[in-house]
Amino acid sequence: MKRKTISGQLVNASPKQKQLISLSQFIIEEQLKIPYASGEFSALLNHLVYAAKIVGREVRKAGLLDGILGSTEDTNVQGETQMKLDQYADNAFNNSLKICGHLCVLASEEHEEVIQIPEGYAIGKYTMAIDPLDGSSNIDTNVSIGTIFSIHQRLDPGSKAPGEHKDLLQKGSKQICAGYIIYGSSTMLVLTTGKGVTGFTLDPSLGEFLLSHPSMKTPEKGDIYSANEGNAGYWSPEVQNYISHIKSIEGGKKPKTGRYIGSLVADVHRNLLKGGIFLYPNDTKSSKYPNGKLRLLYEAAPMALIAEQAGGMAVTVKGERVLDLQPTELHERTTLIIGSKNEVEEFLKFIPKK
Ligand code: P6P
């Protein structure tokens, strides 16, 4: 029986042959391949997964729970209204991660300042930057939302002192792990440790993430483009010209298909599987998002590592590689053009060379 892989390759397989590998088994096997792996990293991932299962459970039944939908009276560091599920997810991830003993410091979209490891708990050699629930404005409408995470090794791995900003403010190219959980028609965890991209789907009956998308590769080109065209009037002429180009039917050209959910995890995940390009440019004619909306540390950089590891690309509207950007602030924003290699390269043709 011939079956297709994500990248469209035909492989011999039959349902009986597909061995169900759990994320825990995968992490252990991956760890065995890394001679210096101490098991700390594997334990850290298991704490992340534990919190993801808790959040996924609440997201799945949010409509049935009193007091979990809707917004709070609070706003987060971004000045955005905090949804109740935002706060729930933030608590779930932070409470599990800050006491796991493998982190020296945490950064969360929901907290202005870094989150230190509580007194009495071991300080580890990794840092985590996380967007606990991205796309939360979609929660009440049952649209897919997600969690995005980025893991670095601290600058001095031997130190047992509390972590600092500098341990978090590292280039995306230095991430040792990055990924996302998408709470969609199923709950999937997609991650990379720098050796390709792997997807796991939660089997609710087992409470386990099972390997479902080994070696994920994004198609080199794709017909989908994702952008909030309501902002088009604010974009630079170059970006506007690119968007006009991909929508043009001149000379019988086939326009691209517009697909925009407004949830970064959902838009990037769909384009990762089907091919295409996602754009969040900056506003050049308003003060709303002069540097772009998406946050570098816990949105753009982890997604950029996933994209590159899957054979795609991730750049800014100036054509800079996102993974080469040097962060200077925890919540700094960036523009993001991410997706299939050929599509991002096509975009770059519209950007003036320095
Ligand atoms: P807009 C969600 O708030 C988010 O941070 C990303 O998940 C998403 O891609 C983007 O903002 C959507 O922004 O301005 O199009 O609503």
Tab-separated table of C-alpha atoms and ligand atoms in Angstrom:
chain	number	residue	atom	x	y	z
A	1	MET	CA	0.000	0.000	0.000
A	2	LYS	CA	1.457	3.384	-1.015
A	3	ARG	CA	0.968	6.290	1.421
A	4	LYS	CA	2.008	9.939	1.112
A	5	THR	CA	4.223	11.755	3.612
A	6	ILE	CA	3.777	15.427	4.504
A	7	SER	CA	6.135	16.383	1.711
A	8	GLY	CA	4.154	14.333	-0.766
A	9	GLN	CA	6.672	11.498	-1.043
A	10	LEU	CA	5.148	8.091	-1.650
A	11	VAL	CA	6.205	5.537	0.935
A	12	ASN	CA	5.359	1.900	1.486
A	13	ALA	CA	3.373	1.605	4.675
A	14	SER	CA	0.257	0.039	5.949
A	15	PRO	CA	-1.821	1.083	8.960
A	16	LYS	CA	-0.696	-2.062	10.759
A	17	GLN	CA	2.978	-1.106	10.305
A	18	LYS	CA	2.616	2.394	11.781
A	19	GLN	CA	4.106	2.098	15.270
A	20	LEU	CA	2.598	4.528	17.784
A	21	ILE	CA	5.509	6.344	19.404
A	22	SER	CA	4.691	8.635	22.308
A	23	LEU	CA	6.356	12.011	22.772
A	24	SER	CA	7.974	10.680	25.955
A	25	GLN	CA	9.538	7.779	24.016
A	26	PHE	CA	10.600	10.176	21.245
A	27	ILE	CA	12.290	12.524	23.737
A	28	ILE	CA	14.171	9.629	25.342
A	29	GLU	CA	15.282	8.298	21.947
A	30	GLU	CA	16.367	11.781	20.864
A	31	GLN	CA	18.207	12.197	24.129
A	32	LEU	CA	20.091	8.940	23.525
A	33	LYS	CA	21.372	10.431	20.249
A	34	ILE	CA	22.836	13.434	22.082
A	35	PRO	CA	25.946	12.213	23.917
A	36	TYR	CA	26.048	15.133	26.347
A	37	ALA	CA	22.287	15.063	27.025
A	38	SER	CA	21.808	14.962	30.763
A	39	GLY	CA	18.131	14.169	30.774
A	40	GLU	CA	17.460	17.681	32.122
A	41	PHE	CA	16.183	18.836	28.748
A	42	SER	CA	13.921	15.785	28.433
A	43	ALA	CA	12.504	16.457	31.896
A	44	LEU	CA	11.913	20.117	30.984
A	45	LEU	CA	9.965	19.109	27.876
A	46	ASN	CA	7.868	16.718	29.926
A	47	HIS	CA	6.875	19.558	32.279
A	48	LEU	CA	5.907	21.686	29.271
A	49	VAL	CA	3.819	18.849	27.856
A	50	TYR	CA	2.093	18.284	31.203
A	51	ALA	CA	0.949	21.918	31.281
A	52	ALA	CA	-0.070	21.738	27.612
A	53	LYS	CA	-2.385	18.819	28.376
A	54	ILE	CA	-4.018	20.792	31.207
A	55	VAL	CA	-4.506	23.869	29.022
A	56	GLY	CA	-5.777	21.744	26.141
A	57	ARG	CA	-8.342	20.162	28.436
A	58	GLU	CA	-9.684	23.573	29.516
A	59	VAL	CA	-9.646	24.982	25.969
A	60	ARG	CA	-11.613	21.958	24.727
A	61	LYS	CA	-14.435	22.481	27.180
A	62	ALA	CA	-14.157	26.249	27.667
A	63	GLY	CA	-17.703	26.838	26.469
A	64	LEU	CA	-19.033	24.560	29.184
A	65	LEU	CA	-17.204	26.123	32.103
A	66	ASP	CA	-18.531	29.018	34.082
A	67	GLY	CA	-16.146	31.908	34.209
A	68	ILE	CA	-13.481	30.611	31.798
A	69	LEU	CA	-14.682	32.366	28.633
A	70	GLY	CA	-14.730	36.064	28.063
A	71	SER	CA	-12.342	38.748	29.122
A	72	THR	CA	-11.061	39.851	32.482
A	73	GLU	CA	-10.894	43.431	33.720
A	74	ASP	CA	-7.112	43.216	33.265
A	75	THR	CA	-4.794	44.099	30.416
A	76	ASN	CA	-1.436	42.435	29.820
A	77	VAL	CA	1.937	44.044	29.295
A	78	GLN	CA	0.984	44.585	25.673
A	79	GLY	CA	-2.022	46.618	26.730
A	80	GLU	CA	-4.264	43.864	25.371
A	81	THR	CA	-7.339	42.743	27.278
A	82	GLN	CA	-6.546	39.504	29.093
A	83	MET	CA	-9.015	36.744	28.392
A	84	LYS	CA	-9.800	34.470	31.338
A	85	LEU	CA	-8.283	31.550	29.456
A	86	ASP	CA	-5.134	33.649	28.882
A	87	GLN	CA	-4.669	33.880	32.627
A	88	TYR	CA	-5.519	30.215	33.116
A	89	ALA	CA	-2.961	29.140	30.522
A	90	ASP	CA	-0.326	31.527	31.884
A	91	ASN	CA	-0.766	30.098	35.374
A	92	ALA	CA	-0.722	26.495	34.148
A	93	PHE	CA	2.537	26.865	32.218
A	94	ASN	CA	4.312	29.074	34.729
A	95	ASN	CA	3.321	27.015	37.765
A	96	SER	CA	4.577	23.834	36.099
A	97	LEU	CA	7.731	25.301	34.572
A	98	LYS	CA	9.102	27.589	37.288
A	99	ILE	CA	9.409	24.730	39.799
A	100	CYS	CA	10.616	22.025	37.367
A	101	GLY	CA	14.234	22.613	38.396
A	102	HIS	CA	15.556	22.899	34.835
A	103	LEU	CA	14.988	26.591	34.145
A	104	CYS	CA	16.963	29.555	35.445
A	105	VAL	CA	14.400	32.124	34.304
A	106	LEU	CA	11.138	32.417	32.340
A	107	ALA	CA	9.611	35.106	30.131
A	108	SER	CA	5.902	35.150	29.358
A	109	GLU	CA	3.830	37.367	27.091
A	110	GLU	CA	1.537	37.900	30.052
A	111	HIS	CA	4.241	39.279	32.371
A	112	GLU	CA	6.136	42.547	31.911
A	113	GLU	CA	9.134	41.342	33.869
A	114	VAL	CA	11.027	38.034	33.849
A	115	ILE	CA	9.656	35.269	36.086
A	116	GLN	CA	12.283	34.102	38.557
A	117	ILE	CA	12.539	30.595	39.990
A	118	PRO	CA	10.864	30.592	43.424
A	119	GLU	CA	13.001	30.367	46.575
A	120	GLY	CA	13.772	26.776	47.501
A	121	TYR	CA	13.513	25.372	43.986
A	122	ALA	CA	16.511	24.199	41.927
A	123	ILE	CA	17.844	26.520	39.247
A	124	GLY	CA	18.564	24.813	35.920
A	125	LYS	CA	20.557	25.645	32.813
A	126	TYR	CA	17.749	26.509	30.402
A	127	THR	CA	15.563	29.534	29.764
A	128	MET	CA	12.023	29.523	28.388
A	129	ALA	CA	10.137	32.282	26.599
A	130	ILE	CA	6.473	31.495	26.114
A	131	ASP	CA	3.260	32.881	24.719
A	132	PRO	CA	0.885	30.801	26.853
A	133	LEU	CA	-2.169	31.334	24.689
A	134	ASP	CA	-1.624	33.042	21.355
A	135	GLY	CA	-4.601	34.231	19.351
A	136	SER	CA	-6.724	34.497	22.473
A	137	SER	CA	-9.030	37.078	20.881
A	138	ASN	CA	-10.375	34.032	19.000
A	139	ILE	CA	-11.146	31.996	22.135
A	140	ASP	CA	-14.815	32.876	22.448
A	141	THR	CA	-15.478	32.107	18.778
A	142	ASN	CA	-14.015	28.589	18.937
A	143	VAL	CA	-11.251	29.395	16.451
A	144	SER	CA	-7.950	27.489	16.801
A	145	ILE	CA	-5.477	29.065	19.237
A	146	GLY	CA	-2.075	27.986	20.433
A	147	THR	CA	0.917	28.112	22.757
A	148	ILE	CA	4.346	29.083	21.398
A	149	PHE	CA	7.600	28.318	23.240
A	150	SER	CA	11.310	28.961	22.818
A	151	ILE	CA	14.111	27.312	24.835
A	152	HIS	CA	17.727	28.507	25.115
A	153	GLN	CA	20.621	27.313	27.203
A	154	ARG	CA	21.672	30.036	29.685
A	155	LEU	CA	24.893	31.906	28.799
A	156	ASP	CA	26.803	30.255	31.671
A	157	PRO	CA	25.423	26.683	31.816
A	158	GLY	CA	27.401	25.970	34.975
A	159	SER	CA	25.917	28.862	36.927
A	160	LYS	CA	23.400	28.193	39.696
A	161	ALA	CA	22.554	31.885	40.089
A	162	PRO	CA	19.090	33.143	39.111
A	163	GLY	CA	18.799	33.727	35.369
A	164	GLU	CA	18.835	37.238	33.951
A	165	HIS	CA	17.499	39.145	30.942
A	166	LYS	CA	20.721	38.433	29.044
A	167	ASP	CA	20.031	34.694	29.291
A	168	LEU	CA	16.721	35.270	27.513
A	169	LEU	CA	17.860	37.950	25.043
A	170	GLN	CA	19.667	35.547	22.713
A	171	LYS	CA	19.366	35.252	18.936
A	172	GLY	CA	16.769	32.843	17.571
A	173	SER	CA	19.569	30.900	15.891
A	174	LYS	CA	20.759	29.928	19.401
A	175	GLN	CA	17.474	28.242	20.381
A	176	ILE	CA	17.977	24.612	21.376
A	177	CYS	CA	14.272	23.889	21.040
A	178	ALA	CA	11.241	25.743	19.698
A	179	GLY	CA	7.700	24.839	18.908
A	180	TYR	CA	4.022	25.304	19.416
A	181	ILE	CA	0.898	23.531	20.586
A	182	ILE	CA	-2.199	24.114	18.446
A	183	TYR	CA	-5.578	23.611	20.106
A	184	GLY	CA	-7.546	22.909	16.950
A	185	SER	CA	-9.672	20.042	15.602
A	186	SER	CA	-7.078	18.023	17.476
A	187	THR	CA	-4.375	19.144	19.895
A	188	MET	CA	-0.982	18.947	18.213
A	189	LEU	CA	2.500	19.679	19.478
A	190	VAL	CA	5.036	20.605	16.792
A	191	LEU	CA	8.660	21.052	17.805
A	192	THR	CA	12.242	21.171	16.598
A	193	THR	CA	15.509	20.631	18.459
A	194	GLY	CA	17.490	21.698	15.404
A	195	LYS	CA	17.299	18.318	13.677
A	196	GLY	CA	14.098	18.708	11.661
A	197	VAL	CA	10.478	19.256	12.707
A	198	THR	CA	8.279	16.614	14.341
A	199	GLY	CA	4.545	16.680	15.040
A	200	PHE	CA	2.653	14.839	17.771
A	201	THR	CA	-1.109	14.551	18.140
A	202	LEU	CA	-2.780	14.195	21.528
A	203	ASP	CA	-4.748	10.994	21.946
A	204	PRO	CA	-7.280	12.101	24.591
A	205	SER	CA	-8.098	8.478	25.454
A	206	LEU	CA	-4.459	7.872	26.416
A	207	GLY	CA	-3.589	11.404	27.544
A	208	GLU	CA	-0.437	11.004	25.449
A	209	PHE	CA	0.967	12.970	22.521
A	210	LEU	CA	1.650	10.358	19.809
A	211	LEU	CA	3.995	10.766	16.854
A	212	SER	CA	1.773	11.693	13.889
A	213	HIS	CA	3.957	13.882	11.640
A	214	PRO	CA	7.566	12.605	11.520
A	215	SER	CA	10.075	14.804	9.638
A	216	MET	CA	7.694	17.606	8.682
A	217	LYS	CA	8.769	19.460	5.539
A	218	THR	CA	6.942	22.477	4.154
A	219	PRO	CA	6.319	22.535	0.371
A	220	GLU	CA	8.856	24.753	-1.439
A	221	LYS	CA	5.993	26.807	-2.844
A	222	GLY	CA	2.330	27.291	-2.089
A	223	ASP	CA	-0.771	29.132	-3.280
A	224	ILE	CA	-1.863	30.469	0.105
A	225	TYR	CA	-1.070	33.923	1.432
A	226	SER	CA	-2.051	35.048	4.917
A	227	ALA	CA	-2.165	38.737	5.867
A	228	ASN	CA	-4.577	41.121	7.561
A	229	GLU	CA	-5.320	43.212	4.477
A	230	GLY	CA	-7.358	45.608	6.604
A	231	ASN	CA	-3.930	47.079	7.443
A	232	ALA	CA	-2.843	47.360	3.787
A	233	GLY	CA	-3.237	51.140	3.769
A	234	TYR	CA	-0.485	51.359	6.426
A	235	TRP	CA	2.001	49.081	4.639
A	236	SER	CA	5.087	50.217	2.731
A	237	PRO	CA	4.832	50.563	-1.073
A	238	GLU	CA	7.077	47.482	-1.446
A	239	VAL	CA	4.736	45.300	0.596
A	240	GLN	CA	1.695	46.732	-1.195
A	241	ASN	CA	3.342	45.990	-4.555
A	242	TYR	CA	4.065	42.405	-3.502
A	243	ILE	CA	0.467	41.833	-2.386
A	244	SER	CA	-0.849	43.345	-5.651
A	245	HIS	CA	1.533	41.046	-7.565
A	246	ILE	CA	0.325	37.840	-5.914
A	247	LYS	CA	-3.320	38.874	-6.457
A	248	SER	CA	-2.834	39.932	-10.064
A	249	ILE	CA	-4.654	38.061	-12.866
A	250	GLU	CA	-2.839	39.961	-15.627
A	251	GLY	CA	-1.812	37.799	-18.545
A	252	GLY	CA	-3.988	35.008	-17.242
A	253	LYS	CA	-1.866	34.708	-14.069
A	254	LYS	CA	-3.522	32.663	-11.311
A	255	PRO	CA	-3.847	34.710	-8.113
A	256	LYS	CA	-2.939	33.228	-4.741
A	257	THR	CA	-5.662	32.190	-2.306
A	258	GLY	CA	-6.175	34.366	0.769
A	259	ARG	CA	-6.476	32.498	4.074
A	260	TYR	CA	-6.202	34.461	7.351
A	261	ILE	CA	-7.372	33.201	10.741
A	262	GLY	CA	-5.789	35.889	12.904
A	263	SER	CA	-4.156	33.271	15.104
A	264	LEU	CA	-0.437	32.988	14.351
A	265	VAL	CA	-0.177	29.328	15.343
A	266	ALA	CA	-3.147	28.336	13.165
A	267	ASP	CA	-2.041	30.388	10.142
A	268	VAL	CA	1.581	29.221	10.303
A	269	HIS	CA	0.615	25.585	10.950
A	270	ARG	CA	-1.732	25.454	7.938
A	271	ASN	CA	0.888	27.052	5.682
A	272	LEU	CA	3.581	24.703	7.061
A	273	LEU	CA	1.519	21.726	5.907
A	274	LYS	CA	0.098	23.125	2.664
A	275	GLY	CA	2.733	25.644	1.611
A	276	GLY	CA	2.278	29.393	1.343
A	277	ILE	CA	3.341	32.633	2.998
A	278	PHE	CA	2.278	34.552	6.124
A	279	LEU	CA	2.971	38.259	6.407
A	280	TYR	CA	2.686	40.614	9.349
A	281	PRO	CA	4.335	43.825	8.081
A	282	ASN	CA	4.739	47.041	10.064
A	283	ASP	CA	2.587	50.150	9.890
A	284	THR	CA	4.520	52.882	8.065
A	285	LYS	CA	1.719	55.417	8.292
A	286	SER	CA	0.481	54.935	11.855
A	287	SER	CA	1.977	54.615	15.297
A	288	LYS	CA	0.086	51.387	16.029
A	289	TYR	CA	2.728	48.827	15.040
A	290	PRO	CA	5.710	50.771	13.645
A	291	ASN	CA	7.970	47.745	14.208
A	292	GLY	CA	5.362	45.090	13.495
A	293	LYS	CA	2.976	43.430	15.948
A	294	LEU	CA	4.472	40.022	16.609
A	295	ARG	CA	6.896	39.549	19.490
A	296	LEU	CA	10.386	38.392	18.590
A	297	LEU	CA	11.270	36.240	21.605
A	298	TYR	CA	8.179	34.057	21.911
A	299	GLU	CA	6.376	34.330	18.561
A	300	ALA	CA	8.607	35.159	15.572
A	301	ALA	CA	11.866	33.456	16.632
A	302	PRO	CA	10.377	30.053	17.571
A	303	MET	CA	8.193	30.046	14.450
A	304	ALA	CA	11.221	31.013	12.347
A	305	LEU	CA	13.233	28.043	13.647
A	306	ILE	CA	10.330	25.706	12.880
A	307	ALA	CA	9.998	27.190	9.373
A	308	GLU	CA	13.716	26.910	8.550
A	309	GLN	CA	13.986	23.398	9.991
A	310	ALA	CA	11.042	22.387	7.773
A	311	GLY	CA	12.795	23.794	4.687
A	312	GLY	CA	11.085	27.190	4.684
A	313	MET	CA	12.249	30.741	5.447
A	314	ALA	CA	11.476	33.559	7.881
A	315	VAL	CA	12.530	37.181	7.293
A	316	THR	CA	11.552	40.716	8.276
A	317	VAL	CA	10.113	43.270	5.837
A	318	LYS	CA	13.697	44.554	5.463
A	319	GLY	CA	14.808	41.093	4.321
A	320	GLU	CA	16.744	40.261	7.520
A	321	ARG	CA	16.778	36.619	8.647
A	322	VAL	CA	14.605	36.532	11.782
A	323	LEU	CA	16.927	34.037	13.496
A	324	ASP	CA	19.824	36.505	13.182
A	325	LEU	CA	18.006	39.338	14.993
A	326	GLN	CA	19.623	40.260	18.319
A	327	PRO	CA	16.813	40.889	20.873
A	328	THR	CA	17.279	43.910	23.163
A	329	GLU	CA	13.998	43.813	25.099
A	330	LEU	CA	11.803	40.969	26.365
A	331	HIS	CA	8.676	42.047	24.512
A	332	GLU	CA	10.149	43.707	21.478
A	333	ARG	CA	8.146	43.381	18.322
A	334	THR	CA	9.219	42.527	14.795
A	335	THR	CA	7.751	42.162	11.350
A	336	LEU	CA	7.443	38.592	10.099
A	337	ILE	CA	7.320	37.149	6.598
A	338	ILE	CA	7.376	33.355	6.967
A	339	GLY	CA	6.627	30.291	4.858
A	340	SER	CA	7.644	28.344	1.779
A	341	LYS	CA	11.138	29.047	0.498
A	342	ASN	CA	10.094	30.032	-3.040
A	343	GLU	CA	7.313	32.308	-1.725
A	344	VAL	CA	9.551	34.180	0.723
A	345	GLU	CA	12.220	34.513	-1.975
A	346	GLU	CA	9.546	35.960	-4.295
A	347	PHE	CA	8.666	38.508	-1.574
A	348	LEU	CA	12.344	39.443	-1.191
A	349	LYS	CA	12.463	40.449	-4.878
A	350	PHE	CA	10.180	43.378	-3.946
A	351	ILE	CA	12.424	44.596	-1.132
A	352	PRO	CA	15.082	47.202	-2.024
A	353	LYS	CA	18.585	45.772	-1.645
A	354	LYS	CA	20.647	47.534	1.059
B	1	P6P	P1	-4.401	41.089	13.786
B	1	P6P	C1	-2.981	37.297	18.043
B	1	P6P	O1	-3.387	38.411	18.788
B	1	P6P	C2	-1.692	37.667	17.334
B	1	P6P	O2	-0.715	38.012	18.248
B	1	P6P	C3	-1.248	36.513	16.435
B	1	P6P	O3	-1.635	35.279	16.923
B	1	P6P	C4	-1.917	36.824	15.108
B	1	P6P	O4	-1.169	36.361	14.002
B	1	P6P	C5	-1.993	38.348	15.107
B	1	P6P	O5	-1.946	38.769	16.462
B	1	P6P	C6	-3.278	38.829	14.471
B	1	P6P	O6	-3.230	40.235	14.488
B	1	P6P	O7	-3.922	42.518	13.875
B	1	P6P	O8	-4.482	40.613	12.342
B	1	P6P	O9	-5.651	40.787	14.558
